[in-house]
Coordinates of C-alpha atoms in Angstrom, one line a residue:
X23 CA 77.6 19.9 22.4
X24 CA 75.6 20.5 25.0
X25 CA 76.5 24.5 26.7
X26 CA 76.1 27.7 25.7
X27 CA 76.3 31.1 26.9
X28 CA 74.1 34.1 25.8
X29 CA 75.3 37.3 26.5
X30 CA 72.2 39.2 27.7
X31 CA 74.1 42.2 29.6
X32 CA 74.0 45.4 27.2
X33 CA 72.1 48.3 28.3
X34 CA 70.3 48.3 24.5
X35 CA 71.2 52.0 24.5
X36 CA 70.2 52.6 20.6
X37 CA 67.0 50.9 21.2
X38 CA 65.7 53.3 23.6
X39 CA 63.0 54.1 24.8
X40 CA 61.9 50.5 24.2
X41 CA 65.1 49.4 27.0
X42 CA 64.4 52.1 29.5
X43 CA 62.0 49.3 31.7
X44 CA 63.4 46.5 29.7
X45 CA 66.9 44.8 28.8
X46 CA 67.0 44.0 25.3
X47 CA 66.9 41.0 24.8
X48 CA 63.9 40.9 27.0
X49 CA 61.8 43.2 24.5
X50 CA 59.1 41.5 22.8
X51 CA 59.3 40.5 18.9
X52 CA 56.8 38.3 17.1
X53 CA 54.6 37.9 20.6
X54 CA 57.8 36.7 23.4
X55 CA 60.7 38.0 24.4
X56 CA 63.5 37.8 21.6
X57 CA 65.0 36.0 23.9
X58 CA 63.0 33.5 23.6
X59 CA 63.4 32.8 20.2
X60 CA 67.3 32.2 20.9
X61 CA 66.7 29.7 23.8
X62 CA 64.3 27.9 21.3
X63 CA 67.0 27.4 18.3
X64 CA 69.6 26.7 20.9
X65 CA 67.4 23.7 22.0
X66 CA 66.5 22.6 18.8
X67 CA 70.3 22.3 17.9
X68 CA 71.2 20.4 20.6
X69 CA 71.8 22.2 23.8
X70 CA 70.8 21.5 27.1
X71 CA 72.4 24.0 29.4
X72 CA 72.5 27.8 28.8
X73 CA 74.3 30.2 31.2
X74 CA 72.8 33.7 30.8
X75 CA 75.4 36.4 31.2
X76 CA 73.4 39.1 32.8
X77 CA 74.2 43.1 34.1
X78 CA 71.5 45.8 33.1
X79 CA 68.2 45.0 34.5
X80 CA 69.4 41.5 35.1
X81 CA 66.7 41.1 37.6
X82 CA 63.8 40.6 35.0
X83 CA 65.4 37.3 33.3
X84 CA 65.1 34.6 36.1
X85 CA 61.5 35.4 36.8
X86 CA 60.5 34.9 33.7
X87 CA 62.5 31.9 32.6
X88 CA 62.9 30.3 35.5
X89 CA 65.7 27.2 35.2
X90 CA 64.1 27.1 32.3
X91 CA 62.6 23.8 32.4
X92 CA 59.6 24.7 30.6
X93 CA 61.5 25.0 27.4
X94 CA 63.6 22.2 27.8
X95 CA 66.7 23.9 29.1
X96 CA 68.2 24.0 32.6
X97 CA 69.3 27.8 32.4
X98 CA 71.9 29.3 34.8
X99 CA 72.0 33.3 35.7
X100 CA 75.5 35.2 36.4
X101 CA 75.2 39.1 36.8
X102 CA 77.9 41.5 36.7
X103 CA 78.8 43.8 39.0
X104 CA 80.1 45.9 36.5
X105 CA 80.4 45.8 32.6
X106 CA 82.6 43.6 31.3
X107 CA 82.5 43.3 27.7
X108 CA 82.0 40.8 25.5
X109 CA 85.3 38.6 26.6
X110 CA 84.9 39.5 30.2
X111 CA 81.2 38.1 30.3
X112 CA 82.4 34.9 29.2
X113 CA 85.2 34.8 31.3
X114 CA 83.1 35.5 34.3
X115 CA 80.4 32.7 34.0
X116 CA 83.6 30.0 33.1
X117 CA 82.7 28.7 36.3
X118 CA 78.9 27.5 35.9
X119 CA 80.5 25.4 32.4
X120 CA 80.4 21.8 32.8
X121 CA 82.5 21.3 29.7
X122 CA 85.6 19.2 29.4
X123 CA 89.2 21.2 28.0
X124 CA 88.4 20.4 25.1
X125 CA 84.6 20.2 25.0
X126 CA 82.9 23.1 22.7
X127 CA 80.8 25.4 23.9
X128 CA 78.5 28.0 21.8
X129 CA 78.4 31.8 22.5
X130 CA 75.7 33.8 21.2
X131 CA 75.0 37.4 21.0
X132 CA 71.8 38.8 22.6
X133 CA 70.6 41.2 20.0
X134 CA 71.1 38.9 16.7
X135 CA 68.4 37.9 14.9
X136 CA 70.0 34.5 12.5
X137 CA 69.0 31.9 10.6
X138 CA 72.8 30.2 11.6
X139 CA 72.8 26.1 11.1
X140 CA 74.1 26.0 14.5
X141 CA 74.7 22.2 14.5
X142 CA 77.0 23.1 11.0
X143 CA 79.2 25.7 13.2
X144 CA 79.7 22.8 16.1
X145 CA 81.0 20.4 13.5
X146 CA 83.3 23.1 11.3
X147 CA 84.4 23.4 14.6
X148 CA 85.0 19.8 15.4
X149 CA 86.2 19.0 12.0
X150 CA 89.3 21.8 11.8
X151 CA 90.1 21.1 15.3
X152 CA 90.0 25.0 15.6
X153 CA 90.3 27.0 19.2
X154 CA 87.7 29.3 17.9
X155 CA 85.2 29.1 15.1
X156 CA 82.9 32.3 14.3
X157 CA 80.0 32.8 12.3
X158 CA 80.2 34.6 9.0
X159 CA 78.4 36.2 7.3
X160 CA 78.4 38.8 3.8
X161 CA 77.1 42.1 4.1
X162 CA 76.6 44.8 0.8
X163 CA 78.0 47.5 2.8
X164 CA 80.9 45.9 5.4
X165 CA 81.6 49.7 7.1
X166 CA 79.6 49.4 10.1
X167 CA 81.3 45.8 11.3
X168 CA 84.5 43.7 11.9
X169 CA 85.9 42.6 8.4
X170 CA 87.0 38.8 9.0
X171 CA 89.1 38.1 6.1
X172 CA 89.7 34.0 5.6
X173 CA 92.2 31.4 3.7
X174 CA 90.9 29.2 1.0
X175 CA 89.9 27.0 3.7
X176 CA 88.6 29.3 6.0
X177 CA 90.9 29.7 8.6
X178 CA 90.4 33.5 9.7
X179 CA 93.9 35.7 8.8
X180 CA 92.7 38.9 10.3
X181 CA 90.5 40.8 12.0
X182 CA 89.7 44.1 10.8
X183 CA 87.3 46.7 12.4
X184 CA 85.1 49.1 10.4
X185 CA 86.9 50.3 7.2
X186 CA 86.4 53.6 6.5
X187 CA 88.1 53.7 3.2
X188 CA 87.7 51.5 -0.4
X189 CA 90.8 49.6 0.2
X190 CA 90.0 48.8 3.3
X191 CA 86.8 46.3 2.6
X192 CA 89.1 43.6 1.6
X193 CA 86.0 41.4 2.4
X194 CA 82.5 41.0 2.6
X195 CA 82.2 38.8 5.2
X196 CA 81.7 40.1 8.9
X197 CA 81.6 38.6 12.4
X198 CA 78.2 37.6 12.6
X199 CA 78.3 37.4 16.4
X200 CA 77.9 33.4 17.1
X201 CA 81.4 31.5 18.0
X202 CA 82.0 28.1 19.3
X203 CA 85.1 28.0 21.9
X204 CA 87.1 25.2 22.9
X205 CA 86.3 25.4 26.6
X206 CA 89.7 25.6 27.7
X207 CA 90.1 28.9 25.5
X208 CA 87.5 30.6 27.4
X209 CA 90.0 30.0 30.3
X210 CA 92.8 32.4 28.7
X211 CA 90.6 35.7 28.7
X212 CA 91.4 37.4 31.5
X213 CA 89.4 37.2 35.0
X214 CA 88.0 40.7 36.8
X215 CA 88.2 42.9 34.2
X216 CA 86.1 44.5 30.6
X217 CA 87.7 42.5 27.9
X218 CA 86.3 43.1 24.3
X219 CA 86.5 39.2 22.6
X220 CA 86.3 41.4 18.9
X221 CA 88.8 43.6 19.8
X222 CA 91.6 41.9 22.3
X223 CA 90.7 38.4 22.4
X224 CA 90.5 37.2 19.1
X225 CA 93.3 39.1 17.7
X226 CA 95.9 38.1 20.5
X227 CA 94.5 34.7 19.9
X228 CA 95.3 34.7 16.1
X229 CA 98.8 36.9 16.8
X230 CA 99.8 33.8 19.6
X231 CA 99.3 31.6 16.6
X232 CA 95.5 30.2 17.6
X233 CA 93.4 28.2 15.1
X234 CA 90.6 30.2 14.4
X235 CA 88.1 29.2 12.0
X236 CA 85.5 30.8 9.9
X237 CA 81.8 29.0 8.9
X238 CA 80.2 31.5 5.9
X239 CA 76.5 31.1 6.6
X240 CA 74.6 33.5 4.9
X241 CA 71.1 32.7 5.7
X242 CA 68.8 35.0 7.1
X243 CA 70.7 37.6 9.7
X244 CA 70.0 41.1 11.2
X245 CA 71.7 42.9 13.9
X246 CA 68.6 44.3 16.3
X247 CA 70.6 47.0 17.6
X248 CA 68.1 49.7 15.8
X249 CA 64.7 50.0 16.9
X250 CA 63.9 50.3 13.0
X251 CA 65.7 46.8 12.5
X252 CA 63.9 45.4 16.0
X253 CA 60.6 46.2 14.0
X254 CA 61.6 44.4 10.7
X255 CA 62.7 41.4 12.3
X256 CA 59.3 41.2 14.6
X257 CA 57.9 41.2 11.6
X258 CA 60.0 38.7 9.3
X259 CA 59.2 36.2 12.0
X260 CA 55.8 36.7 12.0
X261 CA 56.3 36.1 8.1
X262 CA 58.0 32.9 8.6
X263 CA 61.5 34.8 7.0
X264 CA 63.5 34.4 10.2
X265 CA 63.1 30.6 11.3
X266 CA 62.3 30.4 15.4
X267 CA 60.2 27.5 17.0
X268 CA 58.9 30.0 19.7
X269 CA 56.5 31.6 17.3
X270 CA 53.0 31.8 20.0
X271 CA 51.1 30.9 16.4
X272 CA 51.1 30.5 12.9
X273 CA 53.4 32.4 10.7
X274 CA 51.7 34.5 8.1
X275 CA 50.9 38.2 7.6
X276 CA 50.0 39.0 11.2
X277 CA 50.1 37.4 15.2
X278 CA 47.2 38.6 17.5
X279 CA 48.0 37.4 20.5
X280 CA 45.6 35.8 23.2
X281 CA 43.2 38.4 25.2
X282 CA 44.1 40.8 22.1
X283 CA 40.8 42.9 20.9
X284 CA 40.8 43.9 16.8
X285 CA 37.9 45.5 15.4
X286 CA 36.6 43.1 12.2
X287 CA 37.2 46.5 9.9
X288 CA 41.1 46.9 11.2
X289 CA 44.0 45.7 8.5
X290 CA 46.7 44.4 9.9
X291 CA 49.4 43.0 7.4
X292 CA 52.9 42.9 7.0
X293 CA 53.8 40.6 9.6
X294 CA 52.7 42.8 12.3
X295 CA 52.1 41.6 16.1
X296 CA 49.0 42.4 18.7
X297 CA 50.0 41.4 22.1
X298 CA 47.9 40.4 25.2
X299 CA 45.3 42.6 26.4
X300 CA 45.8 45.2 23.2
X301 CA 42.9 47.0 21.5
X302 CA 42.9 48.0 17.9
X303 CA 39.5 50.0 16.8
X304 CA 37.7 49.9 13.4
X305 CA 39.2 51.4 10.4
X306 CA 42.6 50.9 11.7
X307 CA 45.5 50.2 9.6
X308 CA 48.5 48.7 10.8
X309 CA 51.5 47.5 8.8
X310 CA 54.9 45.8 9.8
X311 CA 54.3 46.8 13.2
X312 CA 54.6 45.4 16.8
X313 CA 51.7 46.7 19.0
X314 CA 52.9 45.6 22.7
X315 CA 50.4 44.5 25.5
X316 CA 47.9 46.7 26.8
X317 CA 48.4 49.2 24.1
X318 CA 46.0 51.1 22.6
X319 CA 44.8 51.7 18.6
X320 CA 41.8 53.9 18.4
X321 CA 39.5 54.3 15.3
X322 CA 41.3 55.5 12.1
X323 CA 44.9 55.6 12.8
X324 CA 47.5 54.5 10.7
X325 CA 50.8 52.4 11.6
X326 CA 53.8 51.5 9.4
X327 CA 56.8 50.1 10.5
X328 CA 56.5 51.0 14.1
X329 CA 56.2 50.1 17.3
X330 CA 54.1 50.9 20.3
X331 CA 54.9 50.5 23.8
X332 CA 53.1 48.6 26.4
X333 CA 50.5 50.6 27.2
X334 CA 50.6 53.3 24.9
X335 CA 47.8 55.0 23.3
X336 CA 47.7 56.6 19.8
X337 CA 45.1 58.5 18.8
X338 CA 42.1 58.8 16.4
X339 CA 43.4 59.3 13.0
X340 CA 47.2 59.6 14.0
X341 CA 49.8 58.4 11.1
X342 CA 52.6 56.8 12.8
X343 CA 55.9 55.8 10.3
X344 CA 59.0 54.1 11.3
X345 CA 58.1 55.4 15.2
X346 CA 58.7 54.1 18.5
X347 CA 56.3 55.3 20.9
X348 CA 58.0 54.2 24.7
X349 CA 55.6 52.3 27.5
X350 CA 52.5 54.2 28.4
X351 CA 53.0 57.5 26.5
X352 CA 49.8 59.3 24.8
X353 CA 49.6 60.7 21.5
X354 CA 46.5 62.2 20.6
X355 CA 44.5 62.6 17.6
X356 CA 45.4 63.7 14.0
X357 CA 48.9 64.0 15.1
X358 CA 51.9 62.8 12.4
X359 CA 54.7 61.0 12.9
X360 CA 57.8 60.3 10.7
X361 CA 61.0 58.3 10.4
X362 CA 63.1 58.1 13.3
X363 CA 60.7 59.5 16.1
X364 CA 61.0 58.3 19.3
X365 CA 58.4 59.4 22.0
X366 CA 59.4 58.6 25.3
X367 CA 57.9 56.4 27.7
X368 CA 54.3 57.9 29.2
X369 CA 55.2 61.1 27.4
X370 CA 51.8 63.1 26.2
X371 CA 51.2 64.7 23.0
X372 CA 48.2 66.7 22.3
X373 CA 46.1 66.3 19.7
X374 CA 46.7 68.1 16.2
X375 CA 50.2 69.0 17.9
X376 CA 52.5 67.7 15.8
X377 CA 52.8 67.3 11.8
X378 CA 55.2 66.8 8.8
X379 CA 52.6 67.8 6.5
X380 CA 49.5 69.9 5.9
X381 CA 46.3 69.1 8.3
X382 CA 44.3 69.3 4.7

C-alpha cells in the first residue's frame, strides 16, 4: 500500500472558536498541527503518497506542508468548490490516485485521534478480498455513532446510525472513521455532487451485495470533534497514551516548546503543551492544558483542562476550567471560568467581571 487520502475539508464547527482562523485539522495538539501527527503514522505504516481533500480554509495546508517532502511524503492538495461530504471528497481527488483497480488505498478522517494498527487494516483487507474494510471500534455508550453490526467473521451486515432506543444498540462496535477501499470502488461514488460514504455509500454498497469488512481495533481512539476532547487528546500525547512519531520532544507530563518562557515556580502537569514564543509567570498552575504560541500566563493563574488561543492573555489570578479562550482575546484578573466557556477570539474581559463563585 502505498496511497491514502485525508479528508481535511470540515469547517470544525463544534470546535469553535479554536477553527474561526484555523481548519481543524490544522489546530495545534501536543506542539504541531494534529495533522501532523496523522501524516506521521501514515508514513510509518507504509505510505508514500497522501492526497489531502481540502475545502474550508484550504489555503493554510500547502504552505505549511509543502509536497511534503520533509516528512517523507509527496502530498497532493484538491479543494472543493463546494462541500461534498465524506463520499464526494473521495470521489473528487480519484483522479490524483495512482493505484491500480484493485490496488488499496487508505482513507482517514481528519479529526480522529487513533492508536489503529494501520498495516493490520491493509492486510484484513487483503486477506478477505473485501471492497471495503473499516475500522472498528467498541464504545460504552454507542448513541452518538454509526452501529456496524458484523458476522462471526467480520463481514459488516448493517449499518445502523445513532440508536436512540435500548433495542437499538445491537452492538458496541462503531465506525471508527479509517477504511481501506479497493480503488476501483472509490470509482462508483458518484462524481459532482455531496455524497455521505456513512450514509449512501456504504449501505448501497452492502444492499448491491459488496464485501465489506470489519477490523475491531480497540486501542487508543477519540473523536476531536469537542474542544474538551481536542484538550484531552493534546494531552494524552504529550503523556505518551496516544502513540504519534511527530511528538516535537519527549513524552511525559508536559511539552514546552522552543522560544517558550516558564517561570522556575510555574507547575505544569498533566500532559499540558507551551508553544513557541508563550510566557507562563511564577506561581502559575497549569494542568492538561494546551497554551498556544504567543499566549500569555501571568502570575497566579490557574488552568485545568483548557486551552488558550494564540495570543491570548489571561490574567493574574484567573481560574480557567474546561475553557477555550479564542486567538488574541483578554481576560483580566481574578476572573472565573467554568466548564464549557468559550471566549471568542480577541474578545476582552475585565478584570473581577466574571465568577461562578464568591470573590472570598
Amino acid at each position: 500500500m502505498t496511497e491514502a487520502i485525508l479528508l481535511v475539508g470540515g469547517k470544525g464547527t463544534r470546535l469553535r472558536p479554536l477553527t474561526v482562523h484555523t481548519p481543524k485539522p490544522m489546530v495545534r495538539a501536543a506542539g504541531v498541527p494534529f495533522l501532523t501527527h496523522q501524516l506521521a503514522r501514515a508514513k510509518a505504516a507504509g505510505v508514500d503518497h497522501i492526497v489531502l481533500a481540502t475545502s474550508y480554509l484550504a489555503e493554510v495546508f500547502e504552505p505549511y506542508f509543502g509536497d511534503g517532502s520533509s516528512l517523507g511524503l509527496h502530498i497532493e492538495y484538491v479543494t472543493e468548490d463546494e462541500p461534498l461530504g465524506t463520499g464526494g471528497a473521495i470521489r473528487n481527488v480519484a483522479s490524483r490516485l495512482h493505484s491500480g483497480p484493485d490496488d488499496p488505498v487508505l482513507i482517514f478522517n481528519g479529526d480522529i485521534l487513533t492508536g489503529l494498527d494501520i498495516r493490520r487494516l491493509v492486510a484484513t483487507h487483503e486477506e478477505t478480498s473485501a471492497d471495503v474494510s473499516l475500522h472498528l471500534t467498541k464504545v460504552t455508550d454507542p448513541r452518538a455513532y454509526g452501529l456496524v453490526p458484523t458476522d462471526d467473521k467480520g463481514r459488516v451486515l448493517a449499518f445502523l446510525e445513532k440508536p436512540q432506543t435500548p433495542q437499538e444498540i445491537v452492538t458496541d462496535q462503531i465506525n471508527a472513521g479509517a477504511y481501506v477501499f479497493r480503488r476501483s470502488v472509490i470509482d462508483t461514488i458518484p462524481a459532482g455532487r455531496p455524497v455521505s460514504v456513512e450514509r449512501e455509500t456504504f449501505p448501497d454498497l452492502l444492499s448491491a451485495g459488496a464485501h465489506l469488512q470489519g477490523m475491531v481495533d480497540s486501542t487508543y481512539w477519540l473523536d476531536l470533534g469537542t474542544p474538551a476532547a481536542f484538550v484531552r487528546g493534546s494531552a494524552d500525547l504529550v503523556l505518551g497514551l496516544a502513540p504519534s512519531p511527530a511528538i516535537p520532544g519527549r513524552c511525559g507530563d508536559r511539552l514546552i516548546l522552543p522560544t517558550a518562557t516558564v517561570a522556575p515556580d510555574a507547575k505544569l502537569t498533566g500532559g499540558t503543551v507551551v508553544g513557541e514564543g508563550a510566557f507562563v509567570a511564577e506561581g502559575v498552575r497549569v494542568f492538561g492544558s494546551t497554551i498556544l504560541p504567543g499566549a500569555v500566563i501571568e502570575p497566579g493563574a490557574v488552568i485545568t483542562d483548557s486551552l488558550i488561543g494564540t495570543r491570548a492573555r489571561v490574567g493574574e489570578r484567573s481560574v480557567l476550567t474546561g475553557t477555550v479562550i479564542g486567538d488574541g482575546a483578554v481576560i483580566g484578573p481574578d476572573n472565573e471560568l467554568r466548564d464549557g466557556a468559550r471566549v471568542w477570539c480577541d474578545a476582552r474581559i475585565p478584570a473581577a467581571a466574571l465568577r461562578f463563585s464568591s470573590d472570598q
